[in-house]
Coordinates of C-alpha atoms in Angstrom, one line a residue:
X1 CA 177.7 131.9 60.2
X2 CA 177.3 134.6 57.6
X3 CA 177.9 132.1 54.7
X4 CA 175.4 129.2 55.9
X5 CA 171.8 128.6 56.8
X6 CA 172.8 128.0 60.4
X7 CA 173.2 131.5 61.4
X8 CA 171.4 131.8 64.8
X9 CA 173.1 131.7 68.2
X10 CA 171.1 131.4 71.4
X11 CA 173.3 132.1 74.2
X12 CA 172.9 132.5 78.0
X13 CA 175.8 134.9 78.2
X14 CA 174.9 138.6 78.9
X15 CA 178.3 139.8 77.7
X16 CA 179.2 141.0 74.3
X17 CA 181.7 138.2 73.4
X18 CA 179.7 136.5 70.8
X19 CA 178.9 139.7 68.7
X20 CA 182.4 141.0 69.2
X21 CA 184.0 137.8 67.9
X22 CA 181.6 137.9 65.0
X23 CA 182.7 141.4 64.2
X24 CA 186.3 140.7 64.6
X25 CA 186.4 137.5 62.6
X26 CA 183.9 138.1 60.0
X27 CA 183.8 141.9 59.7
X28 CA 180.0 141.7 59.9
X29 CA 177.3 142.7 62.3
X30 CA 174.8 140.3 63.7
X31 CA 171.3 141.2 64.6
X32 CA 171.2 141.1 68.5
X33 CA 168.1 140.4 70.3
X34 CA 169.0 141.4 73.9
X35 CA 165.7 141.3 75.7
X36 CA 162.6 138.9 75.6
X37 CA 160.5 141.8 74.5
X38 CA 162.3 141.6 71.1
X39 CA 161.5 137.8 70.6
X40 CA 158.4 138.5 68.3
X41 CA 160.5 140.1 65.7
X42 CA 163.0 137.3 65.3
X43 CA 163.0 135.9 61.9
X44 CA 164.3 132.2 62.2
X45 CA 164.7 131.9 58.3
X46 CA 166.6 134.9 58.0
X47 CA 169.8 135.2 55.8
X48 CA 171.3 137.7 58.3
X49 CA 173.1 136.2 61.5
X50 CA 171.5 136.7 64.6
X51 CA 172.3 136.5 68.3
X52 CA 169.5 135.8 70.8
X53 CA 170.4 136.4 74.5
X54 CA 168.3 134.3 76.7
X55 CA 169.3 136.1 80.0
X56 CA 169.2 139.5 78.4
X57 CA 172.2 141.7 77.6
X58 CA 174.4 143.4 80.0
X59 CA 172.7 146.7 79.4
X60 CA 169.1 145.4 79.5
X61 CA 168.8 144.2 83.2
X62 CA 170.6 140.8 83.0
X63 CA 168.7 137.9 84.5
X64 CA 171.0 135.9 86.7
X65 CA 170.0 133.9 89.9
X66 CA 172.6 131.9 91.7
X67 CA 171.4 128.6 92.9
X68 CA 167.9 128.8 91.7
X69 CA 166.0 128.3 88.5
X70 CA 165.7 131.4 86.4
X71 CA 162.1 131.3 85.2
X72 CA 161.7 132.3 81.4
X73 CA 158.5 133.8 79.9
X74 CA 156.4 131.9 77.7
X75 CA 157.6 133.6 74.6
X76 CA 160.9 131.7 75.1
X77 CA 159.1 128.3 74.6
X78 CA 157.5 129.6 71.3
X79 CA 160.8 130.8 69.9
X80 CA 163.0 127.6 71.1
X81 CA 160.2 125.3 69.9
X82 CA 160.3 127.0 66.4
X83 CA 164.1 126.8 66.4
X84 CA 164.0 123.1 67.3
X85 CA 161.5 122.5 64.4
X86 CA 163.9 123.7 61.9
X87 CA 167.3 123.3 63.2
X88 CA 169.3 120.7 65.3
X89 CA 170.5 122.5 68.6
X90 CA 174.2 122.3 69.0
X91 CA 175.5 123.2 72.5
X92 CA 178.9 124.7 72.5
X93 CA 180.6 125.1 76.0
X94 CA 177.3 124.9 77.8
X95 CA 177.0 122.6 80.8
X96 CA 173.1 122.7 80.9
X97 CA 173.1 124.4 84.4
X98 CA 170.4 126.7 83.6
X99 CA 167.1 124.9 84.8
X100 CA 164.7 127.2 83.2
X101 CA 166.3 127.0 79.8
X102 CA 166.8 123.3 80.1
X103 CA 163.1 122.7 81.0
X104 CA 162.1 124.7 77.7
X105 CA 164.7 122.8 75.7
X106 CA 163.5 119.5 76.8
X107 CA 159.8 120.2 76.0
X108 CA 160.7 121.6 72.7
X109 CA 162.8 118.6 71.8
X110 CA 159.9 116.3 73.0
X111 CA 157.3 118.0 71.2
X112 CA 159.4 117.8 67.8
X113 CA 160.2 114.3 67.1
X114 CA 162.9 115.1 64.5
X115 CA 164.7 117.6 66.7
X116 CA 168.1 116.7 68.0
X117 CA 170.4 118.2 70.6
X118 CA 174.2 117.7 70.2
X119 CA 176.6 118.4 73.1
X120 CA 180.0 119.6 72.4

């Protein structure tokens, strides 16, 4: 991630696994956006790797609701829409079980005709 243009991770996990792995394997720190109040400072075309946590960080009141849709703020649509304009979305190890995030992803992908989502 630190040698390429594709250096943004959007994660539903609120643990520290992604940033710990990045530090362990690349010996580099990533920008971590752990709360939706930080969305307005995300630079999508940034040379530095970034990790954006959809359900916040474990230290910032993580959002987790079992069996119901976790509603995301309008700011999430803006950032995910911008991501889908510039990047293809690659879902790694994600089952799409988050109804709130999937709703926003579907709207962003419909709005951007060139956008693609690949499931791995």
